[in-house]
Amino acid sequence: MVRLIPVERGGKIVWAEDAPDTCPDGHKRLVPTTAGCPECGEPIRQWPCREPGCTAPVQYDDEHVHHSRK
């Protein structure tokens, strides 16, 4: 489950997704998406890197619990 955390933006407190800032190669072009877990098929939050030529693995929600839909 992706957590929402309170952060201050423009003098106001807003809720932001607790997401990674960079891919494993250090790029900051992550795009949040939701797709099926490669292991169990359940919908899962993931952050693929969109830096051209980046071969870093997609980052997945680290609190995901696998359920068998396959």
GROMACS .gro file of N, CA, C and O in nm:
model
  280
    1MET      N    1   0.085  -0.117   0.000
    1MET     CA    2   0.000   0.000   0.000
    1MET      C    3   0.090   0.124   0.000
    1MET      O    4   0.180   0.134   0.080
    2VAL      N    5   0.063   0.213  -0.088
    2VAL     CA    6   0.140   0.337  -0.096
    2VAL      C    7   0.090   0.431   0.012
    2VAL      O    8  -0.030   0.450   0.029
    3ARG      N    9   0.183   0.490   0.084
    3ARG     CA   10   0.148   0.580   0.193
    3ARG      C   11   0.137   0.724   0.142
    3ARG      O   12   0.209   0.765   0.053
    4LEU      N   13   0.046   0.799   0.201
    4LEU     CA   14   0.039   0.943   0.178
    4LEU      C   15   0.096   1.010   0.302
    4LEU      O   16   0.064   0.972   0.414
    5ILE      N   17   0.183   1.107   0.280
    5ILE     CA   18   0.248   1.176   0.391
    5ILE      C   19   0.220   1.326   0.380
    5ILE      O   20   0.210   1.380   0.270
    6PRO      N   21   0.205   1.394   0.494
    6PRO     CA   22   0.182   1.538   0.489
    6PRO      C   23   0.313   1.612   0.458
    6PRO      O   24   0.416   1.585   0.518
    7VAL      N   25   0.307   1.704   0.362
    7VAL     CA   26   0.422   1.787   0.327
    7VAL      C   27   0.375   1.930   0.311
    7VAL      O   28   0.258   1.956   0.281
    8GLU      N   29   0.466   2.023   0.332
    8GLU     CA   30   0.431   2.164   0.317
    8GLU      C   31   0.469   2.212   0.178
    8GLU      O   32   0.583   2.195   0.134
    9ARG      N   33   0.372   2.269   0.108
    9ARG     CA   34   0.396   2.326  -0.025
    9ARG      C   35   0.325   2.460  -0.034
    9ARG      O   36   0.204   2.467  -0.018
   10GLY      N   37   0.401   2.563  -0.059
   10GLY     CA   38   0.342   2.696  -0.071
   10GLY      C   39   0.276   2.743   0.056
   10GLY      O   40   0.177   2.815   0.051
   11GLY      N   41   0.330   2.703   0.170
   11GLY     CA   42   0.274   2.744   0.298
   11GLY      C   43   0.154   2.663   0.343
   11GLY      O   44   0.096   2.691   0.447
   12LYS      N   45   0.115   2.564   0.266
   12LYS     CA   46   0.001   2.479   0.302
   12LYS      C   47   0.047   2.335   0.318
   12LYS      O   48   0.141   2.292   0.254
   13ILE      N   49  -0.023   2.262   0.403
   13ILE     CA   50   0.003   2.120   0.421
   13ILE      C   51  -0.083   2.044   0.320
   13ILE      O   52  -0.204   2.063   0.314
   14VAL      N   53  -0.019   1.962   0.238
   14VAL     CA   54  -0.089   1.878   0.141
   14VAL      C   55  -0.044   1.734   0.160
   14VAL      O   56   0.058   1.707   0.223
   15TRP      N   57  -0.121   1.640   0.106
   15TRP     CA   58  -0.085   1.499   0.115
   15TRP      C   59  -0.015   1.458  -0.013
   15TRP      O   60  -0.065   1.479  -0.123
   16ALA      N   61   0.103   1.399   0.001
   16ALA     CA   62   0.183   1.356  -0.114
   16ALA      C   63   0.213   1.207  -0.103
   16ALA      O   64   0.227   1.154   0.006
   17GLU      N   65   0.225   1.144  -0.218
   17GLU     CA   66   0.258   1.003  -0.222
   17GLU      C   67   0.401   0.980  -0.175
   17GLU      O   68   0.491   1.053  -0.215
   18ASP      N   69   0.421   0.881  -0.091
   18ASP     CA   70   0.554   0.844  -0.045
   18ASP      C   71   0.619   0.762  -0.156
   18ASP      O   72   0.613   0.640  -0.158
   19ALA      N   73   0.676   0.832  -0.254
   19ALA     CA   74   0.730   0.768  -0.374
   19ALA      C   75   0.881   0.790  -0.381
   19ALA      O   76   0.934   0.884  -0.322
   20PRO      N   77   0.951   0.704  -0.455
   20PRO     CA   78   1.095   0.725  -0.470
   20PRO      C   79   1.123   0.853  -0.549
   20PRO      O   80   1.043   0.894  -0.633
   21ASP      N   81   1.236   0.916  -0.520
   21ASP     CA   82   1.276   1.039  -0.590
   21ASP      C   83   1.354   1.010  -0.717
   21ASP      O   84   1.348   1.087  -0.812
   22THR      N   85   1.430   0.901  -0.716
   22THR     CA   86   1.514   0.867  -0.830
   22THR      C   87   1.507   0.718  -0.859
   22THR      O   88   1.472   0.638  -0.773
   23CYS      N   89   1.545   0.681  -0.981
   23CYS     CA   90   1.555   0.540  -1.016
   23CYS      C   91   1.688   0.487  -0.960
   23CYS      O   92   1.771   0.565  -0.913
   24PRO      N   93   1.711   0.355  -0.965
   24PRO     CA   94   1.836   0.300  -0.913
   24PRO      C   95   1.961   0.357  -0.981
   24PRO      O   96   2.069   0.355  -0.923
   25ASP      N   97   1.947   0.412  -1.103
   25ASP     CA   98   2.061   0.474  -1.172
   25ASP      C   99   2.074   0.622  -1.142
   25ASP      O  100   2.162   0.690  -1.196
   26GLY      N  101   1.984   0.678  -1.060
   26GLY     CA  102   1.993   0.817  -1.018
   26GLY      C  103   1.915   0.917  -1.102
   26GLY      O  104   1.922   1.037  -1.076
   27HIS      N  105   1.838   0.872  -1.199
   27HIS     CA  106   1.758   0.964  -1.280
   27HIS      C  107   1.635   1.010  -1.205
   27HIS      O  108   1.579   0.934  -1.126
   28LYS      N  109   1.589   1.131  -1.234
   28LYS     CA  110   1.472   1.186  -1.164
   28LYS      C  111   1.349   1.189  -1.253
   28LYS      O  112   1.257   1.264  -1.228
   29ARG      N  113   1.344   1.107  -1.356
   29ARG     CA  114   1.231   1.108  -1.449
   29ARG      C  115   1.139   0.988  -1.424
   29ARG      O  116   1.104   0.916  -1.516
   30LEU      N  117   1.098   0.970  -1.300
   30LEU     CA  118   1.006   0.861  -1.266
   30LEU      C  119   0.863   0.902  -1.296
   30LEU      O  120   0.824   1.017  -1.273
   31VAL      N  121   0.785   0.808  -1.347
   31VAL     CA  122   0.645   0.832  -1.377
   31VAL      C  123   0.561   0.731  -1.299
   31VAL      O  124   0.572   0.611  -1.323
   32PRO      N  125   0.479   0.778  -1.204
   32PRO     CA  126   0.399   0.684  -1.127
   32PRO      C  127   0.290   0.621  -1.214
   32PRO      O  128   0.222   0.689  -1.291
   33THR      N  129   0.276   0.490  -1.206
   33THR     CA  130   0.173   0.417  -1.280
   33THR      C  131   0.119   0.305  -1.191
   33THR      O  132   0.175   0.276  -1.085
   34THR      N  133   0.012   0.244  -1.234
   34THR     CA  134  -0.044   0.128  -1.167
   34THR      C  135  -0.059   0.018  -1.271
   34THR      O  136  -0.112   0.043  -1.379
   35ALA      N  137  -0.009  -0.099  -1.242
   35ALA     CA  138  -0.017  -0.213  -1.333
   35ALA      C  139  -0.019  -0.341  -1.251
   35ALA      O  140  -0.006  -0.338  -1.128
   36GLY      N  141  -0.029  -0.453  -1.319
   36GLY     CA  142  -0.031  -0.582  -1.251
   36GLY      C  143   0.106  -0.619  -1.197
   36GLY      O  144   0.207  -0.600  -1.263
   37CYS      N  145   0.108  -0.674  -1.077
   37CYS     CA  146   0.232  -0.723  -1.016
   37CYS      C  147   0.286  -0.837  -1.103
   37CYS      O  148   0.210  -0.925  -1.142
   38PRO      N  149   0.416  -0.836  -1.133
   38PRO     CA  150   0.471  -0.943  -1.216
   38PRO      C  151   0.466  -1.081  -1.149
   38PRO      O  152   0.474  -1.182  -1.217
   39GLU      N  153   0.449  -1.086  -1.018
   39GLU     CA  154   0.445  -1.215  -0.948
   39GLU      C  155   0.304  -1.267  -0.923
   39GLU      O  156   0.279  -1.386  -0.937
   40CYS      N  157   0.210  -1.177  -0.885
   40CYS     CA  158   0.078  -1.226  -0.847
   40CYS      C  159  -0.036  -1.169  -0.932
   40CYS      O  160  -0.148  -1.217  -0.924
   41GLY      N  161  -0.009  -1.067  -1.012
   41GLY     CA  162  -0.111  -1.011  -1.098
   41GLY      C  163  -0.199  -0.905  -1.036
   41GLY      O  164  -0.277  -0.840  -1.104
   42GLU      N  165  -0.191  -0.885  -0.904
   42GLU     CA  166  -0.270  -0.781  -0.837
   42GLU      C  167  -0.224  -0.643  -0.883
   42GLU      O  168  -0.106  -0.623  -0.911
   43PRO      N  169  -0.314  -0.545  -0.887
   43PRO     CA  170  -0.272  -0.409  -0.920
   43PRO      C  171  -0.171  -0.359  -0.817
   43PRO      O  172  -0.187  -0.382  -0.697
   44ILE      N  173  -0.068  -0.294  -0.865
   44ILE     CA  174   0.039  -0.247  -0.778
   44ILE      C  175   0.091  -0.113  -0.829
   44ILE      O  176   0.096  -0.088  -0.949
   45ARG      N  177   0.129  -0.027  -0.739
   45ARG     CA  178   0.188   0.102  -0.774
   45ARG      C  179   0.333   0.078  -0.814
   45ARG      O  180   0.406   0.004  -0.749
   46GLN      N  181   0.374   0.139  -0.924
   46GLN     CA  182   0.512   0.125  -0.970
   46GLN      C  183   0.561   0.256  -1.029
   46GLN      O  184   0.482   0.342  -1.066
   47TRP      N  185   0.694   0.270  -1.034
   47TRP     CA  186   0.756   0.392  -1.082
   47TRP      C  187   0.865   0.358  -1.183
   47TRP      O  188   0.983   0.346  -1.149
   48PRO      N  189   0.830   0.347  -1.312
   48PRO     CA  190   0.933   0.324  -1.414
   48PRO      C  191   1.006   0.454  -1.445
   48PRO      O  192   0.948   0.563  -1.435
   49CYS      N  193   1.131   0.444  -1.484
   49CYS     CA  194   1.211   0.560  -1.522
   49CYS      C  195   1.189   0.589  -1.669
   49CYS      O  196   1.190   0.497  -1.752
   50ARG      N  197   1.171   0.714  -1.704
   50ARG     CA  198   1.148   0.754  -1.843
   50ARG      C  199   1.270   0.824  -1.904
   50ARG      O  200   1.260   0.885  -2.009
   51GLU      N  201   1.385   0.814  -1.837
   51GLU     CA  202   1.508   0.870  -1.894
   51GLU      C  203   1.545   0.787  -2.017
   51GLU      O  204   1.554   0.665  -2.010
   52PRO      N  205   1.566   0.852  -2.133
   52PRO     CA  206   1.602   0.776  -2.253
   52PRO      C  207   1.725   0.687  -2.229
   52PRO      O  208   1.827   0.733  -2.176
   53GLY      N  209   1.714   0.561  -2.265
   53GLY     CA  210   1.824   0.467  -2.251
   53GLY      C  211   1.844   0.408  -2.113
   53GLY      O  212   1.934   0.326  -2.094
   54CYS      N  213   1.762   0.444  -2.016
   54CYS     CA  214   1.779   0.392  -1.880
   54CYS      C  215   1.736   0.244  -1.877
   54CYS      O  216   1.630   0.208  -1.924
   55THR      N  217   1.821   0.162  -1.819
   55THR     CA  218   1.793   0.019  -1.808
   55THR      C  219   1.769  -0.025  -1.664
   55THR      O  220   1.769  -0.144  -1.635
   56ALA      N  221   1.751   0.071  -1.574
   56ALA     CA  222   1.726   0.038  -1.433
   56ALA      C  223   1.593  -0.035  -1.419
   56ALA      O  224   1.499  -0.009  -1.494
   57PRO      N  225   1.584  -0.128  -1.325
   57PRO     CA  226   1.457  -0.199  -1.307
   57PRO      C  227   1.348  -0.106  -1.254
   57PRO      O  228   1.376  -0.006  -1.187
   58VAL      N  229   1.224  -0.140  -1.286
   58VAL     CA  230   1.109  -0.064  -1.237
   58VAL      C  231   1.102  -0.080  -1.086
   58VAL      O  232   1.124  -0.188  -1.032
   59GLN      N  233   1.072   0.029  -1.017
   59GLN     CA  234   1.057   0.023  -0.872
   59GLN      C  235   0.910  -0.002  -0.840
   59GLN      O  236   0.821   0.060  -0.899
   60TYR      N  237   0.885  -0.094  -0.748
   60TYR     CA  238   0.751  -0.131  -0.708
   60TYR      C  239   0.725  -0.090  -0.564
   60TYR      O  240   0.817  -0.072  -0.486
   61ASP      N  241   0.596  -0.080  -0.529
   61ASP     CA  242   0.557  -0.052  -0.391
   61ASP      C  243   0.619  -0.159  -0.301
   61ASP      O  244   0.589  -0.278  -0.316
   62ASP      N  245   0.704  -0.119  -0.210
   62ASP     CA  246   0.777  -0.216  -0.127
   62ASP      C  247   0.691  -0.276  -0.016
   62ASP      O  248   0.734  -0.368   0.052
   63GLU      N  249   0.569  -0.229   0.002
   63GLU     CA  250   0.480  -0.286   0.102
   63GLU      C  251   0.372  -0.376   0.040
   63GLU      O  252   0.281  -0.419   0.108
   64HIS      N  253   0.384  -0.404  -0.088
   64HIS     CA  254   0.286  -0.488  -0.158
   64HIS      C  255   0.286  -0.630  -0.102
   64HIS      O  256   0.391  -0.688  -0.078
   65VAL      N  257   0.167  -0.684  -0.078
   65VAL     CA  258   0.151  -0.821  -0.032
   65VAL      C  259   0.094  -0.901  -0.149
   65VAL      O  260  -0.008  -0.863  -0.207
   66HIS      N  261   0.160  -1.011  -0.185
   66HIS     CA  262   0.118  -1.091  -0.299
   66HIS      C  263  -0.005  -1.175  -0.267
   66HIS      O  264  -0.013  -1.240  -0.164
   67HIS      N  265  -0.102  -1.169  -0.358
   67HIS     CA  266  -0.221  -1.252  -0.354
   67HIS      C  267  -0.227  -1.322  -0.488
   67HIS      O  268  -0.190  -1.264  -0.590
   68SER      N  269  -0.270  -1.441  -0.492
   68SER     CA  270  -0.267  -1.517  -0.616
   68SER      C  271  -0.393  -1.498  -0.699
   68SER      O  272  -0.501  -1.540  -0.661
   69ARG      N  273  -0.378  -1.426  -0.811
   69ARG     CA  274  -0.488  -1.413  -0.908
   69ARG      C  275  -0.456  -1.492  -1.033
   69ARG      O  276  -0.537  -1.505  -1.120
   70LYS      N  277  -0.332  -1.538  -1.046
   70LYS     CA  278  -0.290  -1.608  -1.168
   70LYS      C  279  -0.343  -1.749  -1.170
   70LYS      O  280  -0.363  -1.813  -1.073
   0.00000   0.00000   0.00000
